[in-house]
Amino acid sequence: MAAQLLALTPAADECDRQSFLNEAFDMGNLRIGLSVVCTVLTLSPVPCAAGGPKAVTELFTAEGCADCLAADENLNKLSQDPNILTLTFPITYFDEEGWTDHNAQPAFTDRQVAYDARLGPLVPGAPQIIINGRATSTGTNSAELSALIDHNILKPPCTATIEGSRVTVGKGTAPFEGADIWLVGYSPNIENIVVGGGRNIGRTIGNAGLVRSLALLGRWSGETLSFEVPEAGSWKQAILIQTGNGGPILAATTLQDQPARLTAAFH
């Protein structure tokens, strides 16, 4: 019985398994305690589906950023890996340097600011890639970027299902401060853009997973929640469950390649 319950607890780096045994089991009284709570998602009864990203990489960049080209190229290469969800967030503060990035949105800049308040630097700069909300890199060194991805792989249990146009996040143990549920709309292919002014005038920049929309569906505190997801049109969509205020991403799934929106699940 102990072995069965240990299989349902988070990995050893999230919870101390021996502590769990000491506190949760009183074999003399054949009593099972439920006092140990870890600030990670617990398993739900939903079976895991195959697929799903092992990493979410978010590049904060701009068409007017001369130092961002190497990071743009590295993210484009990562986008070829089906296990990695690559998202490009154009930011606004380079618009003052001679070229307005028409894909930039203040909400994207705010997202980077939230990350940097926790991960650094204190003043946002570009390029910057955030890996699973846990690690930061300029993204210009491909070897460093690959190492950070390998050390921050998503390993969440099943927590949500997608059926039809409805996303349901199951009951579980949420982080102490709760978790945000984000809906991200992004371009399905690498978009090549010819820059018409500023430092990169005349250059063609490729953006992988160019984000078009970012919507907060709600906040999850451990109880079952269900949301209607609007139609994506020609965009792809992803769901992120993330600790609030620029915290770690706990789970992610993509909705593309499911024309009938068949049941899928976080894994």
Short mmCIF file of C-alpha atoms in Angstrom, two decimals:
data_model
loop_
_atom_site.label_atom_id
_atom_site.label_comp_id
_atom_site.label_asym_id
_atom_site.label_seq_id
_atom_site.Cartn_x
_atom_site.Cartn_y
_atom_site.Cartn_z
CA MET A 1 0.00 0.00 0.00
CA ALA A 2 2.87 2.37 0.86
CA ALA A 3 4.45 1.72 -2.52
CA GLN A 4 1.19 2.46 -4.28
CA LEU A 5 0.76 5.80 -2.55
CA LEU A 6 4.37 6.78 -3.12
CA ALA A 7 3.75 6.34 -6.84
CA LEU A 8 1.08 9.01 -6.57
CA THR A 9 3.26 11.59 -4.83
CA PRO A 10 5.37 14.17 -6.68
CA ALA A 11 8.98 13.44 -7.59
CA ALA A 12 11.65 13.38 -4.89
CA ASP A 13 12.92 16.83 -5.78
CA GLU A 14 9.48 18.27 -4.96
CA CYS A 15 8.59 16.34 -1.79
CA ASP A 16 10.75 14.39 0.62
CA ARG A 17 9.42 10.85 0.31
CA GLN A 18 10.75 9.67 3.64
CA SER A 19 9.11 12.63 5.35
CA PHE A 20 5.88 11.66 3.60
CA LEU A 21 6.11 8.14 5.03
CA ASN A 22 6.94 9.35 8.52
CA GLU A 23 4.06 11.81 8.65
CA ALA A 24 1.44 10.11 6.53
CA PHE A 25 1.58 6.57 7.90
CA ASP A 26 1.01 5.24 11.37
CA MET A 27 1.26 1.51 10.72
CA GLY A 28 0.50 0.59 14.34
CA ASN A 29 -2.93 2.16 14.11
CA LEU A 30 -3.32 1.40 10.40
CA ARG A 31 -4.03 5.09 9.91
CA ILE A 32 -3.30 7.14 6.83
CA GLY A 33 -2.73 10.84 7.37
CA LEU A 34 -3.17 13.51 4.78
CA SER A 35 -1.19 16.29 6.41
CA VAL A 36 1.66 16.57 3.92
CA VAL A 37 0.94 19.13 1.22
CA CYS A 38 3.50 20.10 -1.43
CA THR A 39 3.12 23.26 -3.47
CA VAL A 40 2.91 21.37 -6.75
CA LEU A 41 0.04 19.83 -8.68
CA THR A 42 -1.15 16.43 -7.53
CA LEU A 43 -2.32 13.64 -9.75
CA SER A 44 -5.91 13.76 -10.89
CA PRO A 45 -7.89 10.73 -12.06
CA VAL A 46 -7.55 11.91 -15.66
CA PRO A 47 -5.33 9.55 -17.69
CA CYS A 48 -2.30 11.10 -19.34
CA ALA A 49 -2.38 11.63 -23.08
CA ALA A 50 0.67 11.25 -25.26
CA GLY A 51 2.47 14.37 -26.40
CA GLY A 52 2.64 17.80 -24.85
CA PRO A 53 5.70 20.03 -24.54
CA LYS A 54 8.58 19.27 -22.19
CA ALA A 55 9.49 22.95 -22.21
CA VAL A 56 7.89 26.32 -22.88
CA THR A 57 10.43 28.83 -24.20
CA GLU A 58 9.34 32.47 -24.32
CA LEU A 59 11.48 34.90 -26.30
CA PHE A 60 11.10 38.61 -25.58
CA THR A 61 12.39 40.48 -28.61
CA ALA A 62 11.59 43.28 -31.05
CA GLU A 63 12.06 44.03 -34.73
CA GLY A 64 14.13 47.07 -33.73
CA CYS A 65 16.49 45.10 -31.47
CA ALA A 66 19.84 44.71 -33.22
CA ASP A 67 21.17 42.32 -30.56
CA CYS A 68 18.18 39.96 -30.85
CA LEU A 69 18.93 38.33 -34.20
CA ALA A 70 20.96 35.40 -32.80
CA ALA A 71 18.26 34.64 -30.22
CA ASP A 72 15.60 34.82 -32.94
CA GLU A 73 17.54 32.24 -34.97
CA ASN A 74 18.08 29.94 -31.98
CA LEU A 75 14.37 29.99 -31.13
CA ASN A 76 13.56 29.20 -34.76
CA LYS A 77 15.75 26.09 -34.49
CA LEU A 78 14.07 25.05 -31.24
CA SER A 79 10.68 25.36 -32.93
CA GLN A 80 11.55 22.30 -35.02
CA ASP A 81 11.50 20.16 -31.87
CA PRO A 82 7.93 18.91 -31.26
CA ASN A 83 8.70 18.61 -27.54
CA ILE A 84 9.31 22.34 -27.16
CA LEU A 85 6.65 25.04 -27.31
CA THR A 86 8.34 28.16 -28.72
CA LEU A 87 6.63 31.51 -28.23
CA THR A 88 7.85 34.93 -29.40
CA PHE A 89 6.60 37.96 -27.47
CA PRO A 90 7.41 41.25 -29.25
CA ILE A 91 7.97 43.97 -26.64
CA THR A 92 7.26 47.68 -26.92
CA TYR A 93 10.19 49.64 -25.51
CA PHE A 94 12.28 49.34 -28.69
CA ASP A 95 9.64 51.33 -30.57
CA GLU A 96 11.41 54.51 -29.49
CA GLU A 97 14.53 53.62 -31.49
CA GLY A 98 13.33 54.38 -35.00
CA TRP A 99 11.01 51.51 -35.86
CA THR A 100 7.64 50.51 -34.42
CA ASP A 101 7.12 46.78 -34.02
CA HIS A 102 3.46 46.47 -34.96
CA ASN A 103 3.22 43.02 -33.36
CA ALA A 104 4.34 44.31 -29.95
CA GLN A 105 1.76 44.63 -27.19
CA PRO A 106 1.98 46.27 -23.74
CA ALA A 107 0.72 43.01 -22.20
CA PHE A 108 3.80 41.22 -23.56
CA THR A 109 6.09 43.84 -22.03
CA ASP A 110 4.23 43.48 -18.72
CA ARG A 111 4.80 39.73 -18.84
CA GLN A 112 8.54 40.22 -19.18
CA VAL A 113 8.58 42.76 -16.36
CA ALA A 114 6.84 40.23 -14.08
CA TYR A 115 9.46 37.60 -14.91
CA ASP A 116 12.36 39.96 -14.36
CA ALA A 117 11.05 41.06 -10.96
CA ARG A 118 11.63 37.46 -9.85
CA LEU A 119 14.42 36.13 -12.09
CA GLY A 120 16.30 39.33 -12.99
CA PRO A 121 17.63 41.51 -14.37
CA LEU A 122 15.72 44.22 -12.56
CA VAL A 123 15.56 46.31 -15.72
CA PRO A 124 14.11 44.31 -18.65
CA GLY A 125 16.35 43.92 -21.67
CA ALA A 126 16.35 42.04 -24.92
CA PRO A 127 16.89 39.45 -26.11
CA GLN A 128 15.66 37.34 -23.22
CA ILE A 129 14.35 33.78 -23.22
CA ILE A 130 12.45 32.41 -20.22
CA ILE A 131 12.37 28.62 -19.89
CA ASN A 132 9.28 27.20 -18.16
CA GLY A 133 9.08 30.36 -16.04
CA ARG A 134 12.07 29.04 -14.09
CA ALA A 135 15.26 30.16 -15.81
CA THR A 136 16.42 33.07 -17.93
CA SER A 137 18.94 33.41 -20.75
CA THR A 138 19.79 35.87 -23.49
CA GLY A 139 19.17 32.98 -25.89
CA THR A 140 22.20 33.88 -28.00
CA ASN A 141 24.21 30.82 -26.91
CA SER A 142 22.52 27.68 -28.23
CA ALA A 143 24.51 25.31 -25.97
CA GLU A 144 23.58 27.26 -22.85
CA LEU A 145 19.98 27.39 -23.96
CA SER A 146 19.82 23.62 -24.52
CA ALA A 147 21.35 22.97 -21.09
CA LEU A 148 18.79 25.21 -19.38
CA ILE A 149 15.96 23.41 -21.15
CA ASP A 150 17.32 20.01 -20.10
CA HIS A 151 17.53 21.15 -16.46
CA ASN A 152 14.05 22.65 -16.36
CA ILE A 153 11.88 20.06 -18.11
CA LEU A 154 8.17 20.14 -17.30
CA LYS A 155 7.19 17.06 -15.31
CA PRO A 156 3.67 17.83 -14.11
CA PRO A 157 1.05 15.20 -13.45
CA CYS A 158 -2.24 15.12 -15.32
CA THR A 159 -4.39 18.06 -14.28
CA ALA A 160 -6.69 19.05 -17.13
CA THR A 161 -8.65 17.84 -20.11
CA ILE A 162 -9.83 19.45 -23.32
CA GLU A 163 -13.12 18.31 -24.79
CA GLY A 164 -14.81 20.21 -27.57
CA SER A 165 -14.25 23.91 -26.90
CA ARG A 166 -14.11 23.47 -23.12
CA VAL A 167 -10.98 23.24 -20.98
CA THR A 168 -11.40 21.66 -17.56
CA VAL A 169 -8.71 21.92 -14.89
CA GLY A 170 -9.19 19.13 -12.39
CA LYS A 171 -9.10 19.16 -8.61
CA GLY A 172 -5.68 19.05 -7.03
CA THR A 173 -3.23 20.81 -4.75
CA ALA A 174 -2.50 24.26 -6.13
CA PRO A 175 0.49 26.39 -5.12
CA PHE A 176 -0.06 28.43 -1.98
CA GLU A 177 -0.68 31.59 -4.00
CA GLY A 178 -2.81 29.82 -6.61
CA ALA A 179 -2.10 29.51 -10.33
CA ASP A 180 -3.08 31.48 -13.40
CA ILE A 181 -4.60 29.77 -16.44
CA TRP A 182 -3.43 31.46 -19.65
CA LEU A 183 -4.70 31.04 -23.18
CA VAL A 184 -2.04 31.91 -25.77
CA GLY A 185 -2.81 32.41 -29.46
CA TYR A 186 0.22 32.22 -31.75
CA SER A 187 1.22 31.86 -35.38
CA PRO A 188 1.63 28.27 -36.58
CA ASN A 189 4.75 28.91 -38.67
CA ILE A 190 7.89 31.02 -38.65
CA GLU A 191 6.86 34.48 -39.83
CA ASN A 192 9.46 36.37 -41.86
CA ILE A 193 9.25 40.13 -41.50
CA VAL A 194 11.24 42.71 -43.49
CA VAL A 195 12.14 45.56 -41.15
CA GLY A 196 11.49 48.94 -42.69
CA GLY A 197 13.41 51.22 -40.33
CA GLY A 198 15.58 51.54 -37.25
CA ARG A 199 18.71 49.53 -36.48
CA ASN A 200 17.62 46.48 -38.47
CA ILE A 201 16.43 48.33 -41.55
CA GLY A 202 16.33 46.06 -44.60
CA ARG A 203 16.87 42.88 -42.60
CA THR A 204 14.48 39.94 -42.67
CA ILE A 205 13.66 38.60 -39.22
CA GLY A 206 12.03 35.22 -38.64
CA ASN A 207 9.77 34.84 -35.60
CA ALA A 208 8.77 31.35 -34.44
CA GLY A 209 5.47 31.08 -32.59
CA LEU A 210 4.74 34.78 -32.88
CA VAL A 211 2.20 35.47 -30.12
CA ARG A 212 -0.98 37.20 -31.29
CA SER A 213 -3.06 37.10 -28.13
CA LEU A 214 -2.64 36.46 -24.43
CA ALA A 215 -5.72 36.02 -22.25
CA LEU A 216 -6.07 35.15 -18.58
CA LEU A 217 -8.88 32.59 -18.39
CA GLY A 218 -8.99 32.47 -14.62
CA ARG A 219 -7.22 31.57 -11.42
CA TRP A 220 -6.99 28.03 -10.10
CA SER A 221 -6.91 27.38 -6.35
CA GLY A 222 -7.26 23.61 -6.35
CA GLU A 223 -10.93 23.15 -7.18
CA THR A 224 -12.22 21.99 -10.56
CA LEU A 225 -12.64 24.84 -13.05
CA SER A 226 -14.01 24.81 -16.59
CA PHE A 227 -13.64 27.40 -19.36
CA GLU A 228 -14.91 27.92 -22.88
CA VAL A 229 -12.07 28.49 -25.32
CA PRO A 230 -12.83 30.81 -28.26
CA GLU A 231 -12.12 29.64 -31.79
CA ALA A 232 -8.53 30.19 -32.86
CA GLY A 233 -9.09 30.80 -36.57
CA SER A 234 -5.75 30.38 -38.34
CA TRP A 235 -3.76 30.59 -35.12
CA LYS A 236 -2.59 27.83 -32.85
CA GLN A 237 -3.49 27.88 -29.18
CA ALA A 238 -1.83 26.77 -25.97
CA ILE A 239 -2.93 26.57 -22.35
CA LEU A 240 -0.43 27.38 -19.61
CA ILE A 241 -1.00 26.76 -15.89
CA GLN A 242 1.42 29.05 -14.12
CA THR A 243 2.15 30.27 -10.63
CA GLY A 244 1.13 33.92 -10.47
CA ASN A 245 3.30 37.03 -10.84
CA GLY A 246 5.82 35.57 -13.25
CA GLY A 247 6.20 32.28 -11.41
CA PRO A 248 7.04 28.79 -12.71
CA ILE A 249 4.92 27.16 -15.39
CA LEU A 250 3.39 24.05 -13.85
CA ALA A 251 1.74 22.48 -16.89
CA ALA A 252 1.20 23.22 -20.57
CA THR A 253 -0.60 21.77 -23.53
CA THR A 254 -1.25 22.81 -27.11
CA LEU A 255 -4.61 22.63 -28.85
CA GLN A 256 -3.39 22.49 -32.44
CA ASP A 257 -3.66 19.39 -34.62
CA GLN A 258 -6.95 18.46 -32.97
CA PRO A 259 -9.55 19.36 -35.61
CA ALA A 260 -12.33 17.69 -33.65
CA ARG A 261 -10.91 18.83 -30.33
CA LEU A 262 -10.71 15.28 -29.06
CA THR A 263 -9.88 14.63 -25.43
CA ALA A 264 -6.33 15.63 -24.54
CA ALA A 265 -4.61 16.02 -21.20
CA PHE A 266 -1.68 17.63 -19.50
CA HIS A 267 1.10 15.22 -18.69
#
